[in-house]
Tab-separated table of C-alpha atoms and ligand atoms in Angstrom:
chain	number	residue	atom	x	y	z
T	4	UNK	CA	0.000	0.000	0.000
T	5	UNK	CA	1.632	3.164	-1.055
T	6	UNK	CA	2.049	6.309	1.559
T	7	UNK	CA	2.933	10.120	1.088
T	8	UNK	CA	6.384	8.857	2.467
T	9	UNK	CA	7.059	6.264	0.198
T	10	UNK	CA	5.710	8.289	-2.924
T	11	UNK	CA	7.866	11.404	-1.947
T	12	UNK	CA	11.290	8.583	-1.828
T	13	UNK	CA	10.452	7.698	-5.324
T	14	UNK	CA	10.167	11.048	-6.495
T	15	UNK	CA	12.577	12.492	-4.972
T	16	UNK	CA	15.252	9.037	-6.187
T	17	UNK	CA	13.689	9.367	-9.523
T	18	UNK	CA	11.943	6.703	-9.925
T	19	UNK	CA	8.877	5.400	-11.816
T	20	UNK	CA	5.100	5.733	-10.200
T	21	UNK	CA	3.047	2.853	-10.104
T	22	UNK	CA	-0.659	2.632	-10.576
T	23	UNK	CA	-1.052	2.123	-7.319
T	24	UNK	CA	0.998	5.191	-6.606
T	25	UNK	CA	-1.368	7.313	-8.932
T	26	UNK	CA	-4.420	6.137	-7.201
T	27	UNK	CA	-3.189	7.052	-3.838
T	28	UNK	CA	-2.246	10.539	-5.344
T	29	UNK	CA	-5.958	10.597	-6.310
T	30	UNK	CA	-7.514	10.297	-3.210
T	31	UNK	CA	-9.127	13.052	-1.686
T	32	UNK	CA	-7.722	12.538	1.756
T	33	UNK	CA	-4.207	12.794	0.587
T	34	UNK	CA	-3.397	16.742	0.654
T	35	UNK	CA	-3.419	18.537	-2.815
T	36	UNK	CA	-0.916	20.702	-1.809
T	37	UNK	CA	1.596	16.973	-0.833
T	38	UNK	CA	0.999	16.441	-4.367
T	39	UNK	CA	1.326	19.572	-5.793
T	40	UNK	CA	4.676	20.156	-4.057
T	41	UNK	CA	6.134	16.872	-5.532
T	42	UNK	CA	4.641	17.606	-8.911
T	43	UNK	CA	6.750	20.978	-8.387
T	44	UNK	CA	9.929	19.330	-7.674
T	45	UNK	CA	9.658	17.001	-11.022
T	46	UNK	CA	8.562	20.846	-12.999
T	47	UNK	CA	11.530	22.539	-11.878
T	48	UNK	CA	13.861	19.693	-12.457
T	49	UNK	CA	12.931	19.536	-16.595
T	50	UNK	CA	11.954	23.278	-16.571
T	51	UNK	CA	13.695	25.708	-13.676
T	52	UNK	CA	11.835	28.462	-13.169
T	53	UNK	CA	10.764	29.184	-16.622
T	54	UNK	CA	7.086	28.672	-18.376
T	55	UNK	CA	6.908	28.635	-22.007
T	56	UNK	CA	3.841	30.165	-24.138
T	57	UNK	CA	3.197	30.555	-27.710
T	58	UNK	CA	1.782	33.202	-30.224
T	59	UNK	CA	-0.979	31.080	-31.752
T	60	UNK	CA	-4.107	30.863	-33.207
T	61	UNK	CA	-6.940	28.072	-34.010
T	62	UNK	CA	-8.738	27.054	-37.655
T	63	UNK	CA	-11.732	24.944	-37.375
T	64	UNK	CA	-12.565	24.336	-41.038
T	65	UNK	CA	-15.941	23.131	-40.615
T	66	UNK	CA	-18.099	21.624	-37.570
T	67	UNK	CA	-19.817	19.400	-39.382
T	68	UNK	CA	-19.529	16.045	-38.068
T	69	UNK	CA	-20.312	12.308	-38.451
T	70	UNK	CA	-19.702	11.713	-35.224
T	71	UNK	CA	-21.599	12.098	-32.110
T	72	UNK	CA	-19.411	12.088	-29.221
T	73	UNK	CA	-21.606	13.134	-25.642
T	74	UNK	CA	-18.799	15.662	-24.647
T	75	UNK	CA	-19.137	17.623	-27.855
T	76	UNK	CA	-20.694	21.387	-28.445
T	77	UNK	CA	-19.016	22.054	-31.193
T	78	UNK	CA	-20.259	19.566	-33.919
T	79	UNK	CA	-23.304	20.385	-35.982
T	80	UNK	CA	-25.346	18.028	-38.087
T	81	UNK	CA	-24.717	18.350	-41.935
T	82	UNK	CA	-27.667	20.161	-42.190
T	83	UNK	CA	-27.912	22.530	-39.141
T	84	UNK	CA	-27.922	25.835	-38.854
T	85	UNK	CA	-25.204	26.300	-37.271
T	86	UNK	CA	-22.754	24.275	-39.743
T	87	UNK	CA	-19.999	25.716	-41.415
T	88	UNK	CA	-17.781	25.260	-44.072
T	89	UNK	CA	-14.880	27.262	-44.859
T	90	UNK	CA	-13.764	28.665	-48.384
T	91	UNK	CA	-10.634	28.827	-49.396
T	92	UNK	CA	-10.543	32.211	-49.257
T	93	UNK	CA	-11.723	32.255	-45.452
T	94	UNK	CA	-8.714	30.045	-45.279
T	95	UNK	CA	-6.513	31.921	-46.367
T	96	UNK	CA	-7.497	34.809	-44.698
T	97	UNK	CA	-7.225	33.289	-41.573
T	98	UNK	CA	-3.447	32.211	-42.382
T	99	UNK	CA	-2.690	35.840	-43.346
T	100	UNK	CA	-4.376	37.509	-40.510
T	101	UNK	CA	-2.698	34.705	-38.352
T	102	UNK	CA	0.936	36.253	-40.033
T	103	UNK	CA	-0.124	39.620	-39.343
T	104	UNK	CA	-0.388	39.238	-35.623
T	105	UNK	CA	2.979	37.699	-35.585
T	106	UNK	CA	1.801	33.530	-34.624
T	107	UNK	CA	4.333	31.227	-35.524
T	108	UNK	CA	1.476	28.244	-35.430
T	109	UNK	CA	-1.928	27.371	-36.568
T	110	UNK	CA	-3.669	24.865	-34.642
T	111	UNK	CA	-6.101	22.801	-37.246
T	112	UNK	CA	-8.781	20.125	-36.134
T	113	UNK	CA	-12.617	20.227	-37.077
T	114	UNK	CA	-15.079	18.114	-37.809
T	115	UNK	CA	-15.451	14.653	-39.885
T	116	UNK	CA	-17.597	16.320	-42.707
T	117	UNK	CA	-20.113	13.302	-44.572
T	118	UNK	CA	-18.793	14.677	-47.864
T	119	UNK	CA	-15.587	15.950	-47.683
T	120	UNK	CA	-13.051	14.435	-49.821
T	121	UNK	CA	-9.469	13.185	-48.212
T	122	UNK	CA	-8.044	15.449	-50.601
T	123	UNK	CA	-9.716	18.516	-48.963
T	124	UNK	CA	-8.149	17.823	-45.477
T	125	UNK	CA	-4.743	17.554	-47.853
T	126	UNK	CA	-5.388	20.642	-49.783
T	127	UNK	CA	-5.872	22.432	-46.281
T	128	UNK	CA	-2.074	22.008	-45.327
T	129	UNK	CA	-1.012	22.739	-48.652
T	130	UNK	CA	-3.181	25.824	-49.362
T	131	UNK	CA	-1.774	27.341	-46.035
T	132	UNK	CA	1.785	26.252	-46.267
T	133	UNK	CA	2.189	27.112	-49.704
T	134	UNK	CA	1.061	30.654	-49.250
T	135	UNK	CA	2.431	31.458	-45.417
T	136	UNK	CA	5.501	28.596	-45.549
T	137	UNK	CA	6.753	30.218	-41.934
T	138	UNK	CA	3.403	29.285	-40.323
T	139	UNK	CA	3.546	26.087	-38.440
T	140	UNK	CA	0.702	23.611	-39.242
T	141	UNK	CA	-0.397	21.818	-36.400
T	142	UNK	CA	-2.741	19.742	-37.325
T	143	UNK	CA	-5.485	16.624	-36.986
T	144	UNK	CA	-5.470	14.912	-34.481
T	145	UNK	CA	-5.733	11.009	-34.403
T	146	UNK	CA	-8.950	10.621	-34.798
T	147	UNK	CA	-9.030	12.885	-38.153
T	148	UNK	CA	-6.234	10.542	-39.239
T	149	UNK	CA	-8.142	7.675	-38.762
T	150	UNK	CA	-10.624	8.631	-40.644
T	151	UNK	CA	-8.661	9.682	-43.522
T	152	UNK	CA	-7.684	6.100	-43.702
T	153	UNK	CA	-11.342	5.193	-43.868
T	154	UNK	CA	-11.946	8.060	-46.819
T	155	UNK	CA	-8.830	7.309	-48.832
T	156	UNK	CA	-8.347	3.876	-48.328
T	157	UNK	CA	-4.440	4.446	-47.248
T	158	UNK	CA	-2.856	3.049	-44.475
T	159	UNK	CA	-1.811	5.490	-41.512
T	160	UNK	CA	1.895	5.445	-42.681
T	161	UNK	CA	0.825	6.869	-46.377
T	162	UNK	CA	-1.550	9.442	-45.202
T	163	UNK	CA	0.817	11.106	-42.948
T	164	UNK	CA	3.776	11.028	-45.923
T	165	UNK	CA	1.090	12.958	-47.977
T	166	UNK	CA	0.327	15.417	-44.868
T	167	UNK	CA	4.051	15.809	-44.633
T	168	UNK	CA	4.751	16.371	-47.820
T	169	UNK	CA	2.150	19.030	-48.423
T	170	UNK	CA	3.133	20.856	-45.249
T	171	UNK	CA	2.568	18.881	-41.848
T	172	UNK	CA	4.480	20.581	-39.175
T	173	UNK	CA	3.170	18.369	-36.204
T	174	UNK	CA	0.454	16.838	-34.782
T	175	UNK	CA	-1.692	18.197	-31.978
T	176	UNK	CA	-2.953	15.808	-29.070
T	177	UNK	CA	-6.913	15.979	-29.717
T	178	UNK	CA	-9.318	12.453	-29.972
T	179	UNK	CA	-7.672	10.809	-27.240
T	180	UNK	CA	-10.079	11.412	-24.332
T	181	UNK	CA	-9.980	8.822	-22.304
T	182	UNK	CA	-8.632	5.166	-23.653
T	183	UNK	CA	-10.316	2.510	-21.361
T	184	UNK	CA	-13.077	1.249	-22.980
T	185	UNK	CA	-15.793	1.056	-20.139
T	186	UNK	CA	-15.690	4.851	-20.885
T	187	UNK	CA	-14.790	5.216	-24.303
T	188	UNK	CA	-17.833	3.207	-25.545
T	189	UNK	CA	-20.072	5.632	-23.869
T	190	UNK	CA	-18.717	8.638	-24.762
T	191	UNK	CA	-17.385	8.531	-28.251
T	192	UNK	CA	-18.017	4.832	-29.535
T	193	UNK	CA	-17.677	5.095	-33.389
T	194	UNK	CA	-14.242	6.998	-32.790
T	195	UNK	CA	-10.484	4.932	-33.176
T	196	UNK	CA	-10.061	3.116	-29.876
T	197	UNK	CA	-7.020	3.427	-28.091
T	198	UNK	CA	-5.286	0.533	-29.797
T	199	UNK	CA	-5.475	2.711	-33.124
T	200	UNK	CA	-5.022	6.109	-31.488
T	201	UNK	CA	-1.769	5.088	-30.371
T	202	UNK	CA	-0.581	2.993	-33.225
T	203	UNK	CA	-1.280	6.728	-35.242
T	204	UNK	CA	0.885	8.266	-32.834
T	205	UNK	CA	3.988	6.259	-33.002
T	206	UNK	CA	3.744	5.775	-36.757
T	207	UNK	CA	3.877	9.702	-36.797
T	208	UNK	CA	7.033	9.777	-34.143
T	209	UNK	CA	8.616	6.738	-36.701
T	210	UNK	CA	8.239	9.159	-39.795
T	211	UNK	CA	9.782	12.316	-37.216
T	212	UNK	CA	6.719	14.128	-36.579
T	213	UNK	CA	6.332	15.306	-32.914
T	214	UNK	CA	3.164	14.823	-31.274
T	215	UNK	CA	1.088	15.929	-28.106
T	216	UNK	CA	-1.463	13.835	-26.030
T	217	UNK	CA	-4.340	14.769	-23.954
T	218	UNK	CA	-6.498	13.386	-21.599
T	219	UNK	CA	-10.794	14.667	-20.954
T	220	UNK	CA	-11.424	14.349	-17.546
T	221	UNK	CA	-14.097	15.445	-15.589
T	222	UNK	CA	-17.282	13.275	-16.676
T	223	UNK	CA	-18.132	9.890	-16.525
T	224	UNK	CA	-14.517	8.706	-15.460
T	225	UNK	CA	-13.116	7.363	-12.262
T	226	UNK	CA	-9.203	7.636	-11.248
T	227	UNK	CA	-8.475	4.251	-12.548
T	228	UNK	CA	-9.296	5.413	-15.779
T	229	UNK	CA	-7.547	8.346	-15.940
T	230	UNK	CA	-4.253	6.806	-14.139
T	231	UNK	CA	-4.775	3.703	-16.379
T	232	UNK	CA	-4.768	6.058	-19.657
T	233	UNK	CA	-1.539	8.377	-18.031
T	234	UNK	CA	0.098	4.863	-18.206
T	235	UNK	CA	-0.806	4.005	-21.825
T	236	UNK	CA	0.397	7.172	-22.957
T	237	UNK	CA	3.849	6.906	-20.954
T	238	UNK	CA	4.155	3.595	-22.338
T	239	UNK	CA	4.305	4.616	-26.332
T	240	UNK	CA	7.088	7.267	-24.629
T	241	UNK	CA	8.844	4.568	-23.506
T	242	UNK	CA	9.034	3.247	-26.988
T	243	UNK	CA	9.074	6.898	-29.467
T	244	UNK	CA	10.091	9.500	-27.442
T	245	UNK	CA	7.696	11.615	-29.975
T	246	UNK	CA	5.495	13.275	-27.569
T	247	UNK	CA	5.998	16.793	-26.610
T	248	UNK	CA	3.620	17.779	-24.016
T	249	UNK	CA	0.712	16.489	-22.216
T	250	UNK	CA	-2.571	18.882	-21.659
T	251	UNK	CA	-5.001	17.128	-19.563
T	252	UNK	CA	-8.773	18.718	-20.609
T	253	UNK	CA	-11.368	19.808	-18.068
T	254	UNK	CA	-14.777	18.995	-19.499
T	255	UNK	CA	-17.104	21.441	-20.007
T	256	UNK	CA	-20.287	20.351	-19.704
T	257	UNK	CA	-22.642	23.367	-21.462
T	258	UNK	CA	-24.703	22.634	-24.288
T	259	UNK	CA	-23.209	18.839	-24.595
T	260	UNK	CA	-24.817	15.664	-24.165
T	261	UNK	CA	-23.391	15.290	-20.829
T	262	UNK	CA	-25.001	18.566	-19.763
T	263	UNK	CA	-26.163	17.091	-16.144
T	264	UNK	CA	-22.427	16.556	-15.322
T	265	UNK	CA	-20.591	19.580	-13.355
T	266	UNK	CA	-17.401	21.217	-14.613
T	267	UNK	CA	-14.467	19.855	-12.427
T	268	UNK	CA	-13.442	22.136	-9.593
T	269	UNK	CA	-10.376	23.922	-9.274
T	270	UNK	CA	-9.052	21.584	-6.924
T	271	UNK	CA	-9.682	18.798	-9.414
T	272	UNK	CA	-7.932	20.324	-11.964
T	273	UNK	CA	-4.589	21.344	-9.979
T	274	UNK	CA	-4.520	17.538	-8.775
T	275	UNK	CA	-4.910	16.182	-12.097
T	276	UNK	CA	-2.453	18.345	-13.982
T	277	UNK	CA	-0.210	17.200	-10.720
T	278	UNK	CA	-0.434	13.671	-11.102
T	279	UNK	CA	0.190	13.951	-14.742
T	280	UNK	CA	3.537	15.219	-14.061
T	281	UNK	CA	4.242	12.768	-11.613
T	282	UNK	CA	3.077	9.747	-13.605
T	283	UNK	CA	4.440	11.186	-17.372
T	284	UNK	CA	7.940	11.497	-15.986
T	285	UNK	CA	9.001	10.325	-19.599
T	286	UNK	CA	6.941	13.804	-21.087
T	287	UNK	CA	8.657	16.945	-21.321
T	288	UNK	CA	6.135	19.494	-21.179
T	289	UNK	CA	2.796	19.456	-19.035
T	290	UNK	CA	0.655	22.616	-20.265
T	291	UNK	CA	-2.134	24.259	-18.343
T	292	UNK	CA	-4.228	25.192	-20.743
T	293	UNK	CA	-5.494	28.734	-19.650
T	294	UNK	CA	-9.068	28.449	-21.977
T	295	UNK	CA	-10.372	25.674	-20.250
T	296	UNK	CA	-8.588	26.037	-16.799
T	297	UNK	CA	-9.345	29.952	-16.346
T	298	UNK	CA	-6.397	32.243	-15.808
T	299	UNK	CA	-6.406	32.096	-11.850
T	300	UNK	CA	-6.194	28.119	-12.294
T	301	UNK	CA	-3.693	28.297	-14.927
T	302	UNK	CA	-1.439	30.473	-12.967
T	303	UNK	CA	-1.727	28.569	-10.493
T	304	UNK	CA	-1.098	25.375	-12.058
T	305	UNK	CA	2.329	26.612	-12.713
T	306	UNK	CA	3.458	25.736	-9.741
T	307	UNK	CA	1.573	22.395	-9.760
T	308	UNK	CA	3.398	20.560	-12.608
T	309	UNK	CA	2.561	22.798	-15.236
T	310	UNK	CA	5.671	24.284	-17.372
T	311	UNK	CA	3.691	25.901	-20.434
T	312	UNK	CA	0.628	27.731	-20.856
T	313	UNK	CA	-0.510	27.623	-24.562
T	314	UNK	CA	-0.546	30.579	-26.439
T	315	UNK	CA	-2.250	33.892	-27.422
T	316	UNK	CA	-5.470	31.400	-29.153
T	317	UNK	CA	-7.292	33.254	-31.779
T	318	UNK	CA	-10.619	31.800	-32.678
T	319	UNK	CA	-11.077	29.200	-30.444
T	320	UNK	CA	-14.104	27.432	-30.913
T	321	UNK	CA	-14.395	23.718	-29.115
T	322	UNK	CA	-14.647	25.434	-25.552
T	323	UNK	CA	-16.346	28.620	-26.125
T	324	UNK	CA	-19.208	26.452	-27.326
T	325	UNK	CA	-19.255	24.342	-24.733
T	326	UNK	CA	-19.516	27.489	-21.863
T	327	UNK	CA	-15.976	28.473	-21.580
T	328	UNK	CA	-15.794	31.963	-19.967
T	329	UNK	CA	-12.382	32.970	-20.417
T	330	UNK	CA	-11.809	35.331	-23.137
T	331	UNK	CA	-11.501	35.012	-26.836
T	332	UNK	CA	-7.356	35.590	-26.639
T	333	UNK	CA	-4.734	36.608	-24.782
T	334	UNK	CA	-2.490	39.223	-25.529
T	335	UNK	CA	1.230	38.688	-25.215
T	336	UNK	CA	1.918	40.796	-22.421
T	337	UNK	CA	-0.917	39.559	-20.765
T	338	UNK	CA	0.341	36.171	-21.325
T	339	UNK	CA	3.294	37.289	-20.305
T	340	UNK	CA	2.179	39.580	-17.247
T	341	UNK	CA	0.133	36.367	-15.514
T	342	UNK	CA	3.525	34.388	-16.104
T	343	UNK	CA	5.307	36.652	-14.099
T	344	UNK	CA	2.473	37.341	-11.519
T	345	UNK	CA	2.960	33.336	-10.615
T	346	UNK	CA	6.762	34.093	-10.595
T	347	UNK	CA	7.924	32.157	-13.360
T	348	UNK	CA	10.157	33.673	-16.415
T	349	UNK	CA	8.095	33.762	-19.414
T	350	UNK	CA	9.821	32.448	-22.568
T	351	UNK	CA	8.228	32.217	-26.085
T	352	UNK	CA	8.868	28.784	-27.698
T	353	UNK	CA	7.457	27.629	-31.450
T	354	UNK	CA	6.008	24.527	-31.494
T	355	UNK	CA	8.849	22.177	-31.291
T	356	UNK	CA	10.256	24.375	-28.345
T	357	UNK	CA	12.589	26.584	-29.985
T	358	UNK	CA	13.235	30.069	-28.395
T	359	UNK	CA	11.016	32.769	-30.348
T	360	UNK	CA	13.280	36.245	-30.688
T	361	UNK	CA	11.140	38.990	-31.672
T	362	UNK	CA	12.700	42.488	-33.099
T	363	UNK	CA	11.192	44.799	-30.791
T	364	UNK	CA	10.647	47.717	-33.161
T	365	UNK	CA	8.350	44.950	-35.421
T	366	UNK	CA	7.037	42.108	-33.009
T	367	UNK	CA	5.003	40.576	-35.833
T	368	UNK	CA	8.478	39.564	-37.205
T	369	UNK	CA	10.263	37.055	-35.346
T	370	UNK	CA	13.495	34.554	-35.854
T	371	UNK	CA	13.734	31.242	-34.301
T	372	UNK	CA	16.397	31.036	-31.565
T	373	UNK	CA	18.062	27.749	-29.522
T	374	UNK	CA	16.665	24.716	-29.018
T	375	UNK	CA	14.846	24.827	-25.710
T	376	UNK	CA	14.368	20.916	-25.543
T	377	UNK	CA	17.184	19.820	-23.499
T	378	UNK	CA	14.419	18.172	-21.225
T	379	UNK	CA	13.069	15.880	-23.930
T	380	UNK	CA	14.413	12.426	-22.821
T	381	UNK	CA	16.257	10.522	-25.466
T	382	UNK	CA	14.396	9.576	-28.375
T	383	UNK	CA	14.418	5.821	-29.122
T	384	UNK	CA	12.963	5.786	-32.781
T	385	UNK	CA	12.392	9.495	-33.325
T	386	UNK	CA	14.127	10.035	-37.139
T	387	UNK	CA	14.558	14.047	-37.007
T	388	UNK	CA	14.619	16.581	-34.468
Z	405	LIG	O1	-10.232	15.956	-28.421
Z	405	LIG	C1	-14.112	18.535	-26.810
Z	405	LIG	C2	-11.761	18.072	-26.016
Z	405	LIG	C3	-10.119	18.216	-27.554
Z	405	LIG	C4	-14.971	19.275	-24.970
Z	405	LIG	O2	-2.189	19.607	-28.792
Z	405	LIG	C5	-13.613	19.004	-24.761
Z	405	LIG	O3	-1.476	21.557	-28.119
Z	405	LIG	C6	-13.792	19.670	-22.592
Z	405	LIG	O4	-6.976	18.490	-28.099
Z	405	LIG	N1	-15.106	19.937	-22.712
Z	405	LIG	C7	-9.567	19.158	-28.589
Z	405	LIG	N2	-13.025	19.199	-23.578
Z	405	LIG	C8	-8.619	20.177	-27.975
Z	405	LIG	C9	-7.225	19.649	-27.901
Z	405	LIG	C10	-6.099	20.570	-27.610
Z	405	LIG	C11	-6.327	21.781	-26.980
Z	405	LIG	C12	-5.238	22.623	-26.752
Z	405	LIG	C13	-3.962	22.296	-27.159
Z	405	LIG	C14	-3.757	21.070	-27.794
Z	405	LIG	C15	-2.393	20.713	-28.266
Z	405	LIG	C16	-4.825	20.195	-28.004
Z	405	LIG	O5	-10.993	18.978	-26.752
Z	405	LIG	C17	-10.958	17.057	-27.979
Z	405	LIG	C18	-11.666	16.722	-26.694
Z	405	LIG	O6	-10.871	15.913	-25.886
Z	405	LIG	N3	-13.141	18.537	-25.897
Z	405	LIG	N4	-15.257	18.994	-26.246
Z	405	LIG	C19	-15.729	19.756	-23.881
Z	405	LIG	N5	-17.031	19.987	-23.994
């Protein structure tokens, strides 16, 4: 039976957390602030002091959906009201406005449209890297890729040489939600299991693509769950190396089919963003997502595991329509101001954490400075850096 005590040795000897060990960490008799102080120690022994942000912004190409996952509020039936399709045009509008305001990414996910083409989701990457080639494309997550396999009859391998080759920059760490599959049948059964979701993820790492993960907690879960699906995730680690950073998601229950449910508390959300840094000691980068957290929680996070904070986020959609509050974006000195507020030194990184140096006279213009990865732990099949 684990204790505080015999946690704490591990940590503190550097050694691997058991499941057992998460589930004690879970508990709500053993003190948040225990956990948050060993989550600390791991944070500042990858990170120091410092917290890393981006200058980013979001394209959601349509929200039409096949799918019907419960947790959802952003899908739309083909033919809602509410369903959207982008042009071209609007596409490229967004990548130049998204150059304007100085972001070195775009984040890209959306919905499984019922007529869409493969070659659409292609022509997406390509249409934006060909006209803004500095613009990092982050984009689909596993689940898209999975069901690009099902569109264009390629295996996982082929579809991600054709994303690469038309402009792929990385993969973001959307669709995984939560593996076991006493809750993934309920909440998002048509979707690629966790057998598939993973197998996506290390064929990207094999072909050099760095990834993220994420984890929805917060609804119909327990803590075995989520501890069980913290391991599956360090295990592919163990074997890639390809994962950049972890975001756990707080669910947010508005206008979903899980509307009965109630948003997970602060406390809930520093413990869980704790554990994840205890458990993921194989994961560089644990981000506290200031959208769905709020900024109080995501400042505060910093000092529970948390070593990045997203970025700027233009035209965020998935949250806002399911009753986030906090606002549409962040500036960069605000960013930058609540950084410093939690004491941490604020340092812009792209999206493969390389240092960000902005001419001050023109800070839509920047440069990309050192690599700021010297936490990432040795990768075993990774091909580039
Ligand atoms: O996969 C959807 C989640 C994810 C809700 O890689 C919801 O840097 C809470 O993956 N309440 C998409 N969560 C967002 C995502 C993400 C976000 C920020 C950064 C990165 C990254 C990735 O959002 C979905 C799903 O797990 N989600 N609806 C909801 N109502």
């Amino acid at each position: 039976m684990p204790t505080l005590t015999s946690i704490r040795r591990k940590v503190e000897a550097g050694e691997r957390l058991s499941l057992d060990d998460g589930l004690f960490l879970y508990e709500p008799t053993t003190p948040l602030h225990e956990v948050g102080a060993l989550a600390n120690l791991v944070r500042e022994r990858k990170s120091g002091n410092v917290a890393y942000y981006n200058i980013n912004t979001h394209l959601n190409a349509t929200n039409i959906c096949v799918y019907r996952c419960t947790f959802c509020a952003f899908r739309s039936d083909l033919r809602e009201a509410k369903g959207y399709v982008m042009s071209d045009e609007q596409i490229l509008a967004r990548g130049q406005e998204a150059v304007d305001t100085g972001c070195t990414e775009m984040h890209i996910v959306g919905g499984l449209h019922h007529q869409k083409k493969y070659d659409w989701y292609v022509h997406i990457i390509r249409l934006l890297h060909d006209a803004f080639p500095e613009l990092h494309l982050k984009a689909w997550t596993g689940v898209e890729i999975n069901w690009f396999e099902f569109l264009a009859k390629k295996s996982v391998r082929e579809i991600l040489e054709d994303l690469i080759e038309a402009g792929l920059g990385s993969m973001p760490g959307g669709g995984a939600e939560i593996f076991h599959p006493e809750v993934r049948s309920k909440i998002c059964e048509h979707k690629s299991d966790a057998v598939k979701w993973l197998d996506i993820h290390r064929t990207a790492h094999q072909l050099g693509l760095r990834t993220n993960c994420t984890m929805l907690y917060g609804h119909i879960e327990n803590a075995y769950h989520r501890i069980d699906h913290l391991i599956r995730l360090r295990e592919l680690q163990d074997e890639t190396g390809g994962f950049q950073t972890f975001i756990p998601l707080a669910f947010h229950p508005d206008n979903t089919g899980l509307s009965h449910i109630k948003k997970p508390s602060g406390l809930m959300d520093l413990r869980t963003l704790a554990i994840s840094r205890l458990m993921l000691d194989n994961i560089p980068h644990i981000k506290a997502y200031w959208i769905m957290l709020g900024i109080g929680t995501a400042q505060t996070a910093l000092a529970y595991g948390a070593d990045d904070i997203d970025g700027t986020v233009r035209h965020e959609l998935i949250y806002h329509d399911a009753g986030a509050t906090t606002p549409e974006l962040l500036t960069t000195e605000q960013i930058r101001r609540l950084i410093v507020e939690a004491g941490r030194e604020p340092i812009e990184r792209d999206t493969l954490y390389r240092r960000i140096v902005r001419d001050p006279a023109q800070p839509s213009k920047w440069t990309v400075g050192e690599d700021l990865s010297s936490g990432h732990t040795p990768c075993a099949v990774l091909a580039t850096p």
